[in-house]
C-alpha positions as a printed Julia matrix, in Angstrom:
403×3 Matrix{Float64}:
 -43.86  -55.97   82.26
 -42.17  -55.68   85.75
 -43.59  -55.18   89.29
 -46.88  -48.44   78.74
 -60.56  -25.76   58.53
 -62.14  -25.78   56.99
 -61.84  -22.98   54.46
 -63.2   -22.3    51.02
 -60.78  -22.2    48.13
 -61.38  -20.57   44.77
 -60.05  -22.22   41.66
 -56.44  -21.31   40.95
 -57.43  -19.66   37.68
 -60.03  -17.32   39.2
 -59.56  -13.57   39.22
 -58.51  -12.28   42.67
 -60.87   -9.95   44.49
 -59.44   -6.45   44.59
 -61.97   -4.35   46.51
 -60.36   -4.9    49.95
 -56.6    -5.42   49.65
 -54.79   -7.45   52.31
 -51.67   -6.61   54.23
 -48.4    -8.06   52.92
 -47.42  -11.38   54.47
 -45.87  -10.88   57.91
 -47.63   -7.62   58.71
 -50.94   -6.4    60.09
 -53.78   -8.48   61.45
 -53.98  -11.0    58.64
 -57.68  -10.23   58.12
 -57.26   -8.18   54.95
 -58.25   -4.79   56.33
 -54.79   -3.15   56.62
 -53.15   -1.13   53.87
 -49.75   -1.3    52.26
 -46.85    0.73   53.54
 -47.66    3.72   51.3
 -51.33    3.67   52.22
 -52.31    2.96   48.64
 -54.33    0.25   47.08
 -51.44   -1.26   45.17
 -50.59   -0.59   41.53
 -51.35   -2.61   38.44
 -49.04   -5.4    37.42
 -46.78   -5.08   34.41
 -46.74   -7.52   31.52
 -44.53  -10.02   33.38
 -46.67  -10.16   36.52
 -44.39   -7.78   38.5
 -45.49   -4.64   40.28
 -44.02   -1.2    40.64
 -41.81   -0.51   43.68
 -43.83   -0.13   46.88
 -46.83   -1.93   45.46
 -48.27   -5.25   46.69
 -48.54   -8.05   44.1
 -52.12   -8.83   43.18
 -51.92  -12.43   44.33
 -50.64  -11.33   47.76
 -53.48   -8.82   48.16
 -55.91  -11.71   48.51
 -54.03  -13.64   51.23
 -56.38  -14.24   54.13
 -59.54  -14.07   51.98
 -59.83  -17.7    50.85
 -57.65  -17.67   47.72
 -54.09  -19.05   47.67
 -51.26  -18.88   45.23
 -50.8   -22.33   43.67
 -47.38  -22.68   45.3
 -48.9   -22.24   48.77
 -51.66  -24.8    48.24
 -49.41  -27.86   47.92
 -48.31  -28.12   51.6
 -51.93  -28.04   52.65
 -52.84  -30.7    50.11
 -49.96  -32.92   51.21
 -50.95  -32.55   54.86
 -54.56  -33.4    54.0
 -53.41  -36.43   52.02
 -51.32  -37.66   54.94
 -54.25  -37.26   57.32
 -56.5   -39.18   54.94
 -53.94  -41.97   54.6
 -53.64  -42.2    58.37
 -57.4   -42.22   58.91
 -58.08  -44.73   56.15
 -55.26  -47.05   57.18
 -56.43  -46.95   60.8
 -59.97  -47.7    59.69
 -58.78  -50.57   57.49
 -56.7   -52.01   60.34
 -59.68  -51.82   62.68
 -61.91  -53.61   60.2
 -59.27  -56.3    59.69
 -58.94  -56.9    63.43
 -62.7   -57.05   63.86
 -62.99  -59.58   61.04
 -60.13  -61.55   62.6
 -62.21  -61.85   65.79
 -65.2   -63.34   63.95
 -66.05  -67.04   63.73
 -65.88  -69.9    66.2
 -62.75  -71.54   67.6
 -62.2   -75.13   66.49
 -63.07  -78.0    68.79
 -60.12  -79.09   70.88
 -58.38  -75.71   70.97
 -58.11  -75.66   74.74
 -55.45  -76.28   77.36
 -52.66  -78.76   76.66
 -51.67  -78.59   80.34
 -48.66  -76.43   79.46
 -49.89  -73.12   80.87
 -47.85  -70.82   83.13
 -48.41  -68.21   85.84
 -46.24  -65.18   86.57
 -45.92  -64.72   90.36
 -44.68  -61.89   92.54
 -41.6   -61.58   94.73
 -43.5   -62.22   97.95
 -43.22  -65.97   97.33
 -39.43  -66.0    97.86
 -38.71  -63.12  100.26
 -40.43  -64.58  103.33
 -43.87  -62.99  103.14
 -45.67  -66.15  101.98
 -46.25  -69.14  104.27
 -47.33  -72.78  104.01
 -50.99  -71.76  104.13
 -50.47  -69.57  101.07
 -49.0   -72.48   99.12
 -51.96  -74.66  100.08
 -54.38  -71.96   98.87
 -52.41  -71.63   95.64
 -52.55  -75.39   95.12
 -56.3   -75.38   95.58
 -56.63  -72.66   92.96
 -54.33  -74.32   90.4
 -55.04  -78.01   90.85
 -57.87  -78.18   88.29
 -56.21  -75.9    85.74
 -53.65  -76.47   82.99
 -50.82  -74.63   84.75
 -47.53  -76.49   84.7
 -44.95  -73.71   85.23
 -44.66  -70.95   87.82
 -42.49  -67.95   86.9
 -41.61  -66.61   90.36
 -39.96  -63.19   90.54
 -36.51  -63.78   92.04
 -34.78  -60.61   90.87
 -34.5   -58.02   89.65
 -31.03  -58.46   88.25
 -28.57  -55.68   88.92
 -27.7   -53.59   85.88
 -24.31  -55.33   85.75
 -26.04  -58.73   85.48
 -25.37  -59.92   89.03
 -28.02  -61.16   91.45
 -27.58  -60.97   95.25
 -28.53  -64.18   97.04
 -30.41  -62.06   99.56
 -33.07  -61.45   96.88
 -34.53  -64.97   97.14
 -33.94  -66.38  100.67
 -37.02  -68.66  100.59
 -36.47  -70.17   97.15
 -35.78  -73.74   98.27
 -38.69  -73.67  100.71
 -41.04  -72.6    97.9
 -39.85  -75.25   95.44
 -40.24  -78.02   98.03
 -43.67  -76.74   99.14
 -44.95  -76.57   95.55
 -43.68  -80.09   94.8
 -45.48  -81.33   97.89
 -48.81  -79.65   97.11
 -48.66  -79.66   93.29
 -46.65  -82.63   92.0
 -45.48  -82.08   88.43
 -45.56  -78.27   88.58
 -42.18  -76.61   87.95
 -40.91  -73.49   89.68
 -38.76  -71.19   87.53
 -36.94  -68.03   88.58
 -38.24  -64.93   86.84
 -35.2   -62.7    86.24
 -35.86  -59.26   84.81
 -34.27  -55.87   84.39
 -34.61  -52.63   82.44
 -32.34  -52.35   79.42
 -30.54  -49.14   78.52
 -31.97  -49.22   75.0
 -34.13  -46.11   75.39
 -32.36  -44.25   78.18
 -29.09  -43.81   80.0
 -29.88  -46.12   82.93
 -30.2   -49.89   82.69
 -28.48  -53.1    81.69
 -26.22  -52.95   78.65
 -26.2   -56.24   76.76
 -23.47  -55.02   74.42
 -21.02  -55.51   77.31
 -19.62  -59.03   77.35
 -18.96  -58.83   81.1
 -22.63  -58.06   81.75
 -23.81  -61.01   79.67
 -21.37  -63.29   81.47
 -22.73  -62.08   84.82
 -26.3   -62.87   83.75
 -25.2   -66.41   82.86
 -23.58  -66.83   86.28
 -26.74  -65.53   87.94
 -28.78  -68.15   86.1
 -26.49  -70.9    87.33
 -26.77  -69.43   90.81
 -30.57  -69.64   90.95
 -30.56  -73.15   89.51
 -28.16  -74.22   92.27
 -30.65  -72.71   94.75
 -33.33  -75.19   93.63
 -35.22  -73.42   90.84
 -36.09  -75.62   87.87
 -35.64  -73.02   85.19
 -34.58  -69.48   84.35
 -37.25  -67.18   82.93
 -35.67  -64.08   81.38
 -37.59  -60.82   81.01
 -35.47  -57.93   79.72
 -37.28  -54.81   78.51
 -37.44  -52.82   76.31
 -35.61  -55.21   74.0
 -35.39  -54.0    70.41
 -35.73  -56.35   67.48
 -32.64  -57.97   65.92
 -30.44  -57.59   69.0
 -27.56  -59.99   68.32
 -26.23  -59.55   71.87
 -29.48  -60.96   73.24
 -29.24  -63.97   70.94
 -25.67  -64.56   72.1
 -26.82  -64.38   75.72
 -29.53  -66.98   75.07
 -26.98  -69.34   73.5
 -24.83  -69.11   76.62
 -27.8   -69.51   78.97
 -29.03  -72.58   77.1
 -25.75  -74.38   77.82
 -26.17  -73.69   81.54
 -29.82  -74.74   81.78
 -29.17  -77.94   79.84
 -26.3   -78.8    82.16
 -28.77  -78.47   85.07
 -31.57  -80.31   83.22
 -33.63  -77.14   83.63
 -35.84  -74.94   81.48
 -34.87  -71.76   79.67
 -37.85  -69.51   79.03
 -38.29  -65.88   77.99
 -40.95  -63.19   78.01
 -41.21  -61.97   74.4
 -42.34  -58.72   72.81
 -45.21  -58.72   70.32
 -44.59  -59.35   66.62
 -44.93  -56.74   63.85
 -48.65  -56.76   62.91
 -47.49  -55.27   59.59
 -44.14  -56.06   57.95
 -41.31  -53.91   59.33
 -43.65  -51.87   61.5
 -41.04  -51.81   64.26
 -38.64  -50.08   61.86
 -41.21  -47.46   60.85
 -42.21  -46.71   64.43
 -38.58  -46.71   65.53
 -37.78  -44.06   62.93
 -40.22  -41.64   64.57
 -40.04  -42.66   68.21
 -37.52  -44.09   70.65
 -39.75  -47.11   71.29
 -40.13  -49.53   68.34
 -42.31  -51.84   70.52
 -42.56  -54.85   68.18
 -40.13  -57.54   67.11
 -39.86  -58.7    63.54
 -41.36  -62.13   62.96
 -37.94  -63.36   61.89
 -36.31  -62.23   65.14
 -39.11  -63.82   67.17
 -38.34  -67.1    65.41
 -34.62  -66.77   66.15
 -35.4   -66.33   69.84
 -37.92  -69.2    69.88
 -35.35  -71.6    68.43
 -32.98  -70.9    71.33
 -35.33  -71.52   74.26
 -37.61  -74.18   75.74
 -40.51  -71.78   76.28
 -41.43  -68.39   74.84
 -44.27  -66.39   76.39
 -45.7   -63.5    74.34
 -46.61  -60.42   76.38
 -49.81  -60.01   74.36
 -51.26  -57.09   76.32
 -50.7   -53.33   76.68
 -51.82  -52.83   73.08
 -53.67  -49.49   73.51
 -56.63  -50.92   71.58
 -59.94  -49.43   72.76
 -62.42  -52.25   72.05
 -62.61  -55.85   73.18
 -63.26  -57.09   69.63
 -60.21  -55.28   68.28
 -58.02  -56.6    71.07
 -59.26  -60.15   70.57
 -58.61  -59.9    66.83
 -55.12  -58.6    67.54
 -54.36  -61.55   69.86
 -55.62  -63.93   67.16
 -53.19  -62.36   64.7
 -50.31  -62.46   67.19
 -51.02  -66.13   67.88
 -50.87  -66.98   64.18
 -47.69  -64.97   63.59
 -45.96  -66.64   66.54
 -47.08  -70.15   65.58
 -45.68  -69.71   62.08
 -42.09  -69.3    63.31
 -41.97  -71.19   66.63
 -40.5   -74.71   66.44
 -42.95  -77.43   67.37
 -40.57  -78.53   70.14
 -40.73  -75.12   71.85
 -43.61  -74.27   74.18
 -45.38  -71.17   72.81
 -47.47  -69.37   75.43
 -49.8   -66.43   74.78
 -50.04  -63.95   77.64
 -53.38  -63.26   79.35
 -53.89  -59.92   81.15
 -54.7   -60.98   84.74
 -54.79  -57.35   85.89
 -56.84  -54.22   85.33
 -55.53  -50.81   84.34
 -56.98  -47.94   82.35
 -54.4   -45.74   80.66
 -53.03  -44.93   77.22
 -51.32  -48.33   76.89
 -53.94  -50.57   78.42
 -57.72  -50.2    78.41
 -59.05  -52.64   80.97
 -62.49  -52.77   79.39
 -60.95  -53.92   76.1
 -58.02  -56.09   77.19
 -60.0   -58.77   78.97
 -59.07  -62.38   79.68
 -62.15  -63.54   77.77
 -61.09  -61.65   74.62
 -57.49  -62.87   74.9
 -58.6   -66.49   75.32
 -60.98  -66.32   72.39
 -58.35  -64.62   70.21
 -55.78  -67.25   71.19
 -58.16  -70.07   70.28
 -59.04  -68.46   66.95
 -55.38  -68.03   66.02
 -54.62  -71.6    67.02
 -57.63  -72.89   65.06
 -56.55  -71.16   61.85
 -52.82  -71.83   62.0
 -51.93  -75.05   63.82
 -54.96  -76.52   65.55
 -53.2   -79.67   66.78
 -50.03  -78.0    68.11
 -49.17  -79.76   71.38
 -46.46  -77.45   72.72
 -48.83  -74.56   73.23
 -50.51  -72.79   76.13
 -51.3   -69.49   77.83
 -49.41  -67.53   80.48
 -51.28  -65.58   83.17
 -49.89  -62.17   84.2
 -49.88  -61.74   87.22
 -50.98  -63.6    90.39
 -51.11  -60.66   92.82
 -53.33  -58.52   90.54
 -55.74  -61.26   89.41
 -59.46  -60.94   90.11
 -61.94  -63.75   90.49
 -63.49  -62.87   87.13
 -60.08  -63.34   85.47
 -59.74  -66.85   86.85
 -63.3   -67.66   85.8
 -62.73  -66.45   82.24
 -59.53  -68.52   81.98
 -61.14  -71.66   83.38
 -64.37  -71.43   81.37
 -62.78  -70.29   78.12
 -59.56  -72.3    78.06
 -59.56  -75.11   80.62
 -63.05  -76.58   80.26
């Protein structure tokens, strides 16, 4: 998240055509016009289907002319079957997502005033001024935003965080409290994990996890009201991550602060992360069970429900509805569950801006909430990210979720 023959076959029992013999496999043009090594037409087969020395078997003489030996037809059939399974399963998934996007959200499925906004590093490195905070307050005052995740990192790969990374932290917290009473400012701490490459943070190292915990205490001492952890790519069922959250929770509670995390999406099909992980280095999803284990250890969990590669708005909205339901099923009622809204525009293999719209994400979120836990209080949306947001994104959020 940081600043993703056709060809005609003759029945196996048909007599092979013998007028124009083909070249033996591995020789000639493959079009059936070359001769055998002795220049002959090939001799007759004996009673056991064999041929005389130097002769081409009858079934090989027809290779390249539409007929195949039964043993050679199976790989093609298997490949065709796999293609059909892939096409049909993709079609079925698309239909399911489209159906999931149908219907009307229930009345009352709107902001609970627990929304959040991811914000860039410019707010703590000296680039932003008092006038910027006033403009931000004007924008947010009539919304449901309660938490600001302000980028204060990134963490070093060893888990440390230089104080020089956030020199204006206390100024920002005090300015926000002055202009937006009741809004909390949390430090967004992220880094790349070495789960899919050689470079990055290694959570399996106890010293690294201990350094991350110290860094969290450091930013809380600087005035932040919470630690928002965003480590990617984080594979499902990482016990070292769960151990880190347990240690962080003790620190944030001692400071009467929030512990929040940016979470990966949940398997849309059971164990999909395992299947994808077996063929690629990027499993992408978390299991629903692991998502629940993370949610039970934090005060807030924000799903990064974007970068789905889906090509249509209806499919994306249906996917967000499904993700909302899956997350609600395993998130404790005392934990704030936030669904991410794409406040940015990109057009690439991972993210189609015409499909992943704020309007579709809001509608999908409301549909999932309506069907699963309509009265859930500890629920909201998280807007990613302030510096890339367009006016139309704010309008879609306000009209679809706030009003």
